[in-house]
């Protein structure tokens, strides 16, 4: 069964995003596009499996796998199983190439989506509106929301895997903040290179790793200063600062007063 809609394009050409086609193909069939598409495309598998070929790579598309394909790239796909079913949409827009690139859609990719329900739900809303001439602007808005949804799911550094790396690093810092830690040790705990780790840690927490570590140390220092008879130097060493003066500088940068004054409040 092939259910597809190809809207008649008129004034939409001035919009940032507009649909040129949307549909469900059941079963999917053999497609060869030597010159690629004229539009950008999203396609996801809802049942079965297919074989996708592009730029010398062959990938098996499984259920809940999502494909993004920019225009002008030669590719081919065909069923691996008889019941391969897909949902797809193609779209263009004013300055679409630069807009998509700025959103992170620079190259084609296939991504396994853990929770496909929001994608299907957004797709179904778009499909219902696609035939209506009166809803062209609304369709454009929904298309933009759909693209942002896929950006979050497929390209965001806040993916579940990325969060796991960050969680490992946070656990490591919370367990080892009392000793002198290097950024290399912290990145190693997350099983990432230093550059990649710093980038995704900031994406997820909005803080640099050593900034997070300092906040943890100062929080613990405040508790020790308030609830023990330890000296400022002893507190500094207890939370990972061997140099009393440096501890004082970091403490004041976070709290606005010296640790000695905090202790005497």
PDB file of C-alpha atoms in Angstrom:
ATOM      1  CA  UNK A   1       0.000   0.000   0.000  1.00  0.00           C
ATOM      2  CA  UNK A   2       1.334   3.410  -0.994  1.00  0.00           C
ATOM      3  CA  UNK A   3      -0.120   6.456   0.730  1.00  0.00           C
ATOM      4  CA  UNK A   4       1.510   9.680  -0.376  1.00  0.00           C
ATOM      5  CA  UNK A   5       0.708  13.356  -0.724  1.00  0.00           C
ATOM      6  CA  UNK A   6       2.539  15.788  -2.984  1.00  0.00           C
ATOM      7  CA  UNK A   7       1.203  19.279  -2.240  1.00  0.00           C
ATOM      8  CA  UNK A   8       0.862  21.781  -5.073  1.00  0.00           C
ATOM      9  CA  UNK A   9       3.561  24.348  -4.339  1.00  0.00           C
ATOM     10  CA  UNK A  10       2.682  28.028  -4.789  1.00  0.00           C
ATOM     11  CA  UNK A  11       3.422  30.743  -2.254  1.00  0.00           C
ATOM     12  CA  UNK A  12       5.237  28.282   0.065  1.00  0.00           C
ATOM     13  CA  UNK A  13       8.470  28.885  -1.829  1.00  0.00           C
ATOM     14  CA  UNK A  14       9.105  31.945   0.329  1.00  0.00           C
ATOM     15  CA  UNK A  15       8.822  29.950   3.568  1.00  0.00           C
ATOM     16  CA  UNK A  16      11.913  28.659   5.436  1.00  0.00           C
ATOM     17  CA  UNK A  17      10.518  25.098   5.308  1.00  0.00           C
ATOM     18  CA  UNK A  18       7.769  23.517   3.202  1.00  0.00           C
ATOM     19  CA  UNK A  19       6.744  19.972   2.341  1.00  0.00           C
ATOM     20  CA  UNK A  20       7.219  18.692  -1.180  1.00  0.00           C
ATOM     21  CA  UNK A  21       5.964  15.218  -0.314  1.00  0.00           C
ATOM     22  CA  UNK A  22       5.000  12.954   2.568  1.00  0.00           C
ATOM     23  CA  UNK A  23       3.846   9.374   2.753  1.00  0.00           C
ATOM     24  CA  UNK A  24       3.959   5.781   3.937  1.00  0.00           C
ATOM     25  CA  UNK A  25       5.202   2.966   1.688  1.00  0.00           C
ATOM     26  CA  UNK A  26       4.070  -0.559   2.546  1.00  0.00           C
ATOM     27  CA  UNK A  27       5.949  -2.470   1.320  1.00  0.00           C
ATOM     28  CA  UNK A  28       8.932  -0.336   0.380  1.00  0.00           C
ATOM     29  CA  UNK A  29      10.462  -1.113  -3.014  1.00  0.00           C
ATOM     30  CA  UNK A  30      13.800  -0.818  -4.808  1.00  0.00           C
ATOM     31  CA  UNK A  31      14.831   2.835  -5.280  1.00  0.00           C
ATOM     32  CA  UNK A  32      17.865   3.990  -7.258  1.00  0.00           C
ATOM     33  CA  UNK A  33      18.653   7.715  -7.336  1.00  0.00           C
ATOM     34  CA  UNK A  34      21.817   8.267  -9.349  1.00  0.00           C
ATOM     35  CA  UNK A  35      21.575  12.048  -8.941  1.00  0.00           C
ATOM     36  CA  UNK A  36      19.990  12.048  -5.511  1.00  0.00           C
ATOM     37  CA  UNK A  37      16.885  13.998  -4.583  1.00  0.00           C
ATOM     38  CA  UNK A  38      16.093  17.637  -5.236  1.00  0.00           C
ATOM     39  CA  UNK A  39      14.716  17.903  -1.684  1.00  0.00           C
ATOM     40  CA  UNK A  40      15.923  17.038   1.798  1.00  0.00           C
ATOM     41  CA  UNK A  41      14.502  13.741   3.056  1.00  0.00           C
ATOM     42  CA  UNK A  42      13.707  11.974   6.319  1.00  0.00           C
ATOM     43  CA  UNK A  43      12.743   8.289   6.149  1.00  0.00           C
ATOM     44  CA  UNK A  44      12.230   5.883   9.008  1.00  0.00           C
ATOM     45  CA  UNK A  45      11.510   2.164   9.153  1.00  0.00           C
ATOM     46  CA  UNK A  46       8.320   1.161  10.947  1.00  0.00           C
ATOM     47  CA  UNK A  47       8.495  -2.574  10.151  1.00  0.00           C
ATOM     48  CA  UNK A  48      10.942  -5.011   8.581  1.00  0.00           C
ATOM     49  CA  UNK A  49      14.419  -4.261   7.243  1.00  0.00           C
ATOM     50  CA  UNK A  50      15.960  -2.640   4.173  1.00  0.00           C
ATOM     51  CA  UNK A  51      19.393  -2.309   2.581  1.00  0.00           C
ATOM     52  CA  UNK A  52      20.692   1.247   2.116  1.00  0.00           C
ATOM     53  CA  UNK A  53      23.699   2.052  -0.072  1.00  0.00           C
ATOM     54  CA  UNK A  54      25.449   5.418  -0.334  1.00  0.00           C
ATOM     55  CA  UNK A  55      29.010   6.604  -1.012  1.00  0.00           C
ATOM     56  CA  UNK A  56      30.473   3.112  -0.814  1.00  0.00           C
ATOM     57  CA  UNK A  57      28.685   2.184   2.408  1.00  0.00           C
ATOM     58  CA  UNK A  58      26.022  -0.507   2.818  1.00  0.00           C
ATOM     59  CA  UNK A  59      23.821  -0.318   5.918  1.00  0.00           C
ATOM     60  CA  UNK A  60      20.960  -2.529   7.079  1.00  0.00           C
ATOM     61  CA  UNK A  61      18.030  -0.319   8.113  1.00  0.00           C
ATOM     62  CA  UNK A  62      16.083  -1.931  10.957  1.00  0.00           C
ATOM     63  CA  UNK A  63      12.852  -1.012  12.718  1.00  0.00           C
ATOM     64  CA  UNK A  64      13.018   2.498  14.239  1.00  0.00           C
ATOM     65  CA  UNK A  65      16.101   3.422  12.179  1.00  0.00           C
ATOM     66  CA  UNK A  66      15.868   6.941  10.783  1.00  0.00           C
ATOM     67  CA  UNK A  67      17.589   8.196   7.634  1.00  0.00           C
ATOM     68  CA  UNK A  68      18.425  11.794   6.834  1.00  0.00           C
ATOM     69  CA  UNK A  69      19.432  12.453   3.232  1.00  0.00           C
ATOM     70  CA  UNK A  70      20.394  15.893   1.897  1.00  0.00           C
ATOM     71  CA  UNK A  71      19.741  16.659  -1.774  1.00  0.00           C
ATOM     72  CA  UNK A  72      22.050  15.808  -4.651  1.00  0.00           C
ATOM     73  CA  UNK A  73      23.673  12.671  -3.178  1.00  0.00           C
ATOM     74  CA  UNK A  74      23.499   9.426  -5.152  1.00  0.00           C
ATOM     75  CA  UNK A  75      21.972   6.583  -3.139  1.00  0.00           C
ATOM     76  CA  UNK A  76      19.983   3.374  -3.375  1.00  0.00           C
ATOM     77  CA  UNK A  77      17.808   1.300  -1.098  1.00  0.00           C
ATOM     78  CA  UNK A  78      15.733  -1.863  -1.352  1.00  0.00           C
ATOM     79  CA  UNK A  79      13.879  -4.314   0.911  1.00  0.00           C
ATOM     80  CA  UNK A  80      15.835  -6.934   2.800  1.00  0.00           C
ATOM     81  CA  UNK A  81      12.541  -8.391   3.994  1.00  0.00           C
ATOM     82  CA  UNK A  82       9.218  -8.433   2.129  1.00  0.00           C
ATOM     83  CA  UNK A  83       7.416  -6.450   4.808  1.00  0.00           C
ATOM     84  CA  UNK A  84       9.789  -3.464   4.918  1.00  0.00           C
ATOM     85  CA  UNK A  85       7.560  -0.479   5.681  1.00  0.00           C
ATOM     86  CA  UNK A  86       8.677   3.133   5.819  1.00  0.00           C
ATOM     87  CA  UNK A  87       7.340   6.591   6.530  1.00  0.00           C
ATOM     88  CA  UNK A  88       9.055   9.458   4.757  1.00  0.00           C
ATOM     89  CA  UNK A  89       8.860  13.119   3.962  1.00  0.00           C
ATOM     90  CA  UNK A  90      10.733  15.429   1.604  1.00  0.00           C
ATOM     91  CA  UNK A  91      10.983  19.184   1.977  1.00  0.00           C
ATOM     92  CA  UNK A  92      12.574  22.351   0.692  1.00  0.00           C
ATOM     93  CA  UNK A  93      12.601  25.999   1.745  1.00  0.00           C
ATOM     94  CA  UNK A  94      14.060  29.456   1.367  1.00  0.00           C
ATOM     95  CA  UNK A  95      17.788  29.178   2.203  1.00  0.00           C
ATOM     96  CA  UNK A  96      17.088  25.579   3.271  1.00  0.00           C
ATOM     97  CA  UNK A  97      20.638  24.277   2.798  1.00  0.00           C
ATOM     98  CA  UNK A  98      22.244  26.799   5.135  1.00  0.00           C
ATOM     99  CA  UNK A  99      19.383  26.487   7.625  1.00  0.00           C
ATOM    100  CA  UNK A 100      19.729  22.708   7.797  1.00  0.00           C
ATOM    101  CA  UNK A 101      23.503  22.940   8.092  1.00  0.00           C
ATOM    102  CA  UNK A 102      23.186  25.419  10.953  1.00  0.00           C
ATOM    103  CA  UNK A 103      20.880  22.949  12.701  1.00  0.00           C
ATOM    104  CA  UNK A 104      23.563  20.269  12.401  1.00  0.00           C
ATOM    105  CA  UNK A 105      22.258  18.359   9.382  1.00  0.00           C
ATOM    106  CA  UNK A 106      25.462  18.544   7.365  1.00  0.00           C
ATOM    107  CA  UNK A 107      25.748  14.979   6.026  1.00  0.00           C
ATOM    108  CA  UNK A 108      23.484  11.999   5.532  1.00  0.00           C
ATOM    109  CA  UNK A 109      23.146   9.580   8.431  1.00  0.00           C
ATOM    110  CA  UNK A 110      21.145   6.624   9.735  1.00  0.00           C
ATOM    111  CA  UNK A 111      20.297   6.722  13.432  1.00  0.00           C
ATOM    112  CA  UNK A 112      18.622   4.124  15.647  1.00  0.00           C
ATOM    113  CA  UNK A 113      15.877   5.969  17.555  1.00  0.00           C
ATOM    114  CA  UNK A 114      15.163   4.589  21.026  1.00  0.00           C
ATOM    115  CA  UNK A 115      11.674   6.094  21.328  1.00  0.00           C
ATOM    116  CA  UNK A 116      10.067   6.407  17.906  1.00  0.00           C
ATOM    117  CA  UNK A 117       6.602   7.357  19.241  1.00  0.00           C
ATOM    118  CA  UNK A 118       7.155  11.164  19.280  1.00  0.00           C
ATOM    119  CA  UNK A 119       8.533  10.972  15.723  1.00  0.00           C
ATOM    120  CA  UNK A 120       5.522   8.998  14.489  1.00  0.00           C
ATOM    121  CA  UNK A 121       3.137  11.312  16.323  1.00  0.00           C
ATOM    122  CA  UNK A 122       4.684  14.435  14.741  1.00  0.00           C
ATOM    123  CA  UNK A 123       4.705  12.724  11.330  1.00  0.00           C
ATOM    124  CA  UNK A 124       0.999  11.843  11.574  1.00  0.00           C
ATOM    125  CA  UNK A 125       0.106  15.464  12.422  1.00  0.00           C
ATOM    126  CA  UNK A 126       2.013  16.634   9.362  1.00  0.00           C
ATOM    127  CA  UNK A 127       0.347  14.047   7.143  1.00  0.00           C
ATOM    128  CA  UNK A 128      -3.139  15.207   8.199  1.00  0.00           C
ATOM    129  CA  UNK A 129      -2.352  18.802   7.312  1.00  0.00           C
ATOM    130  CA  UNK A 130      -0.463  18.162   4.080  1.00  0.00           C
ATOM    131  CA  UNK A 131      -3.495  18.199   1.736  1.00  0.00           C
ATOM    132  CA  UNK A 132      -5.033  21.363   3.135  1.00  0.00           C
ATOM    133  CA  UNK A 133      -4.335  24.584   1.230  1.00  0.00           C
ATOM    134  CA  UNK A 134      -5.594  26.620   4.189  1.00  0.00           C
ATOM    135  CA  UNK A 135      -3.024  25.131   6.547  1.00  0.00           C
ATOM    136  CA  UNK A 136       0.149  25.674   4.550  1.00  0.00           C
ATOM    137  CA  UNK A 137       1.706  28.066   7.070  1.00  0.00           C
ATOM    138  CA  UNK A 138       0.748  25.762   9.940  1.00  0.00           C
ATOM    139  CA  UNK A 139       2.244  22.828   8.048  1.00  0.00           C
ATOM    140  CA  UNK A 140       5.478  24.798   7.690  1.00  0.00           C
ATOM    141  CA  UNK A 141       5.549  25.412  11.454  1.00  0.00           C
ATOM    142  CA  UNK A 142       4.900  21.738  12.191  1.00  0.00           C
ATOM    143  CA  UNK A 143       7.613  20.744   9.725  1.00  0.00           C
ATOM    144  CA  UNK A 144      10.074  23.009  11.522  1.00  0.00           C
ATOM    145  CA  UNK A 145       9.059  21.463  14.866  1.00  0.00           C
ATOM    146  CA  UNK A 146       9.547  18.008  13.332  1.00  0.00           C
ATOM    147  CA  UNK A 147      13.059  18.923  12.181  1.00  0.00           C
ATOM    148  CA  UNK A 148      13.902  20.282  15.648  1.00  0.00           C
ATOM    149  CA  UNK A 149      12.578  17.070  17.210  1.00  0.00           C
ATOM    150  CA  UNK A 150      14.852  14.977  14.996  1.00  0.00           C
ATOM    151  CA  UNK A 151      17.764  17.308  15.716  1.00  0.00           C
ATOM    152  CA  UNK A 152      17.257  16.710  19.450  1.00  0.00           C
ATOM    153  CA  UNK A 153      16.892  12.944  19.033  1.00  0.00           C
ATOM    154  CA  UNK A 154      19.621  12.352  16.460  1.00  0.00           C
ATOM    155  CA  UNK A 155      22.166  15.145  16.846  1.00  0.00           C
ATOM    156  CA  UNK A 156      21.894  16.522  20.366  1.00  0.00           C
ATOM    157  CA  UNK A 157      24.803  15.881  22.735  1.00  0.00           C
ATOM    158  CA  UNK A 158      22.169  15.227  25.373  1.00  0.00           C
ATOM    159  CA  UNK A 159      21.530  11.735  24.036  1.00  0.00           C
ATOM    160  CA  UNK A 160      21.214   8.873  26.537  1.00  0.00           C
ATOM    161  CA  UNK A 161      24.686   7.597  25.623  1.00  0.00           C
ATOM    162  CA  UNK A 162      26.230  11.033  26.128  1.00  0.00           C
ATOM    163  CA  UNK A 163      24.439  11.394  29.454  1.00  0.00           C
ATOM    164  CA  UNK A 164      25.945   8.088  30.577  1.00  0.00           C
ATOM    165  CA  UNK A 165      29.453   9.408  29.868  1.00  0.00           C
ATOM    166  CA  UNK A 166      28.718  12.566  31.852  1.00  0.00           C
ATOM    167  CA  UNK A 167      27.189  10.597  34.732  1.00  0.00           C
ATOM    168  CA  UNK A 168      30.337   8.485  34.957  1.00  0.00           C
ATOM    169  CA  UNK A 169      32.487  11.617  35.178  1.00  0.00           C
ATOM    170  CA  UNK A 170      30.264  13.230  37.808  1.00  0.00           C
ATOM    171  CA  UNK A 171      30.309  10.057  39.923  1.00  0.00           C
ATOM    172  CA  UNK A 172      34.097   9.935  39.606  1.00  0.00           C
ATOM    173  CA  UNK A 173      34.476  13.577  40.713  1.00  0.00           C
ATOM    174  CA  UNK A 174      32.074  13.150  43.626  1.00  0.00           C
ATOM    175  CA  UNK A 175      34.022  10.113  44.841  1.00  0.00           C
ATOM    176  CA  UNK A 176      37.494  11.597  44.302  1.00  0.00           C
ATOM    177  CA  UNK A 177      37.157  15.370  44.823  1.00  0.00           C
ATOM    178  CA  UNK A 178      39.353  15.152  47.951  1.00  0.00           C
ATOM    179  CA  UNK A 179      42.453  14.426  45.908  1.00  0.00           C
ATOM    180  CA  UNK A 180      44.247  16.415  43.217  1.00  0.00           C
ATOM    181  CA  UNK A 181      42.426  15.550  39.969  1.00  0.00           C
ATOM    182  CA  UNK A 182      43.484  16.340  36.411  1.00  0.00           C
ATOM    183  CA  UNK A 183      41.165  16.872  33.473  1.00  0.00           C
ATOM    184  CA  UNK A 184      42.789  13.847  31.827  1.00  0.00           C
ATOM    185  CA  UNK A 185      41.784  11.603  34.745  1.00  0.00           C
ATOM    186  CA  UNK A 186      38.223  12.892  34.666  1.00  0.00           C
ATOM    187  CA  UNK A 187      37.936  12.398  30.890  1.00  0.00           C
ATOM    188  CA  UNK A 188      39.367   8.892  31.269  1.00  0.00           C
ATOM    189  CA  UNK A 189      36.665   8.078  33.802  1.00  0.00           C
ATOM    190  CA  UNK A 190      34.093   8.966  31.123  1.00  0.00           C
ATOM    191  CA  UNK A 191      36.001   6.895  28.540  1.00  0.00           C
ATOM    192  CA  UNK A 192      36.375   9.893  26.214  1.00  0.00           C
ATOM    193  CA  UNK A 193      39.150  12.083  24.849  1.00  0.00           C
ATOM    194  CA  UNK A 194      39.688  15.318  26.781  1.00  0.00           C
ATOM    195  CA  UNK A 195      38.449  17.535  23.936  1.00  0.00           C
ATOM    196  CA  UNK A 196      35.300  15.495  23.288  1.00  0.00           C
ATOM    197  CA  UNK A 197      34.595  15.097  27.001  1.00  0.00           C
ATOM    198  CA  UNK A 198      34.861  18.819  27.738  1.00  0.00           C
ATOM    199  CA  UNK A 199      32.530  19.626  24.853  1.00  0.00           C
ATOM    200  CA  UNK A 200      29.757  17.204  25.806  1.00  0.00           C
ATOM    201  CA  UNK A 201      30.088  17.876  29.553  1.00  0.00           C
ATOM    202  CA  UNK A 202      29.457  21.574  28.925  1.00  0.00           C
ATOM    203  CA  UNK A 203      26.570  20.740  26.580  1.00  0.00           C
ATOM    204  CA  UNK A 204      24.836  18.635  29.212  1.00  0.00           C
ATOM    205  CA  UNK A 205      25.632  20.539  32.432  1.00  0.00           C
ATOM    206  CA  UNK A 206      26.265  24.080  31.101  1.00  0.00           C
ATOM    207  CA  UNK A 207      29.494  23.985  33.128  1.00  0.00           C
ATOM    208  CA  UNK A 208      33.114  23.137  32.416  1.00  0.00           C
ATOM    209  CA  UNK A 209      34.285  19.935  34.170  1.00  0.00           C
ATOM    210  CA  UNK A 210      36.745  21.748  36.467  1.00  0.00           C
ATOM    211  CA  UNK A 211      34.074  24.330  37.257  1.00  0.00           C
ATOM    212  CA  UNK A 212      31.773  21.509  38.376  1.00  0.00           C
ATOM    213  CA  UNK A 213      34.612  20.032  40.462  1.00  0.00           C
ATOM    214  CA  UNK A 214      35.287  23.404  42.102  1.00  0.00           C
ATOM    215  CA  UNK A 215      31.599  23.838  43.001  1.00  0.00           C
ATOM    216  CA  UNK A 216      31.579  20.381  44.582  1.00  0.00           C
ATOM    217  CA  UNK A 217      34.712  21.177  46.593  1.00  0.00           C
ATOM    218  CA  UNK A 218      33.501  24.577  47.769  1.00  0.00           C
ATOM    219  CA  UNK A 219      30.143  23.114  48.811  1.00  0.00           C
ATOM    220  CA  UNK A 220      31.931  20.542  50.959  1.00  0.00           C
ATOM    221  CA  UNK A 221      34.329  23.175  52.283  1.00  0.00           C
ATOM    222  CA  UNK A 222      31.443  25.362  53.459  1.00  0.00           C
ATOM    223  CA  UNK A 223      30.027  22.439  55.422  1.00  0.00           C
ATOM    224  CA  UNK A 224      33.381  21.685  57.062  1.00  0.00           C
ATOM    225  CA  UNK A 225      34.008  25.344  57.916  1.00  0.00           C
ATOM    226  CA  UNK A 226      30.600  25.618  59.528  1.00  0.00           C
ATOM    227  CA  UNK A 227      30.412  22.296  61.341  1.00  0.00           C
ATOM    228  CA  UNK A 228      33.990  21.421  62.414  1.00  0.00           C
ATOM    229  CA  UNK A 229      36.939  22.976  64.249  1.00  0.00           C
ATOM    230  CA  UNK A 230      39.261  22.400  61.278  1.00  0.00           C
ATOM    231  CA  UNK A 231      41.469  25.300  60.233  1.00  0.00           C
ATOM    232  CA  UNK A 232      41.065  26.903  56.809  1.00  0.00           C
ATOM    233  CA  UNK A 233      44.208  25.135  55.607  1.00  0.00           C
ATOM    234  CA  UNK A 234      42.947  21.787  56.878  1.00  0.00           C
ATOM    235  CA  UNK A 235      39.595  22.290  55.174  1.00  0.00           C
ATOM    236  CA  UNK A 236      41.318  23.223  51.924  1.00  0.00           C
ATOM    237  CA  UNK A 237      43.382  20.043  51.991  1.00  0.00           C
ATOM    238  CA  UNK A 238      40.317  17.973  52.905  1.00  0.00           C
ATOM    239  CA  UNK A 239      38.524  19.067  49.743  1.00  0.00           C
ATOM    240  CA  UNK A 240      41.454  18.717  47.376  1.00  0.00           C
ATOM    241  CA  UNK A 241      43.367  22.023  47.640  1.00  0.00           C
ATOM    242  CA  UNK A 242      46.924  21.543  48.870  1.00  0.00           C
ATOM    243  CA  UNK A 243      47.701  25.258  48.527  1.00  0.00           C
ATOM    244  CA  UNK A 244      45.911  27.303  51.197  1.00  0.00           C
ATOM    245  CA  UNK A 245      46.190  30.527  49.185  1.00  0.00           C
ATOM    246  CA  UNK A 246      44.732  28.959  46.039  1.00  0.00           C
ATOM    247  CA  UNK A 247      41.888  27.498  48.110  1.00  0.00           C
ATOM    248  CA  UNK A 248      41.161  31.002  49.389  1.00  0.00           C
ATOM    249  CA  UNK A 249      41.117  32.436  45.865  1.00  0.00           C
ATOM    250  CA  UNK A 250      38.722  29.767  44.566  1.00  0.00           C
ATOM    251  CA  UNK A 251      36.470  30.038  47.627  1.00  0.00           C
ATOM    252  CA  UNK A 252      36.199  33.817  47.332  1.00  0.00           C
ATOM    253  CA  UNK A 253      35.508  33.595  43.594  1.00  0.00           C
ATOM    254  CA  UNK A 254      32.479  31.423  44.340  1.00  0.00           C
ATOM    255  CA  UNK A 255      31.209  32.905  47.604  1.00  0.00           C
ATOM    256  CA  UNK A 256      32.374  36.510  47.484  1.00  0.00           C
ATOM    257  CA  UNK A 257      34.191  36.278  50.839  1.00  0.00           C
ATOM    258  CA  UNK A 258      37.272  34.451  52.127  1.00  0.00           C
ATOM    259  CA  UNK A 259      36.935  31.036  53.822  1.00  0.00           C
ATOM    260  CA  UNK A 260      38.186  32.616  57.081  1.00  0.00           C
ATOM    261  CA  UNK A 261      35.377  35.151  57.088  1.00  0.00           C
ATOM    262  CA  UNK A 262      32.860  32.434  56.206  1.00  0.00           C
ATOM    263  CA  UNK A 263      34.019  30.402  59.202  1.00  0.00           C
ATOM    264  CA  UNK A 264      33.572  33.354  61.534  1.00  0.00           C
ATOM    265  CA  UNK A 265      30.108  34.363  60.352  1.00  0.00           C
TER     266      UNK A 265
END
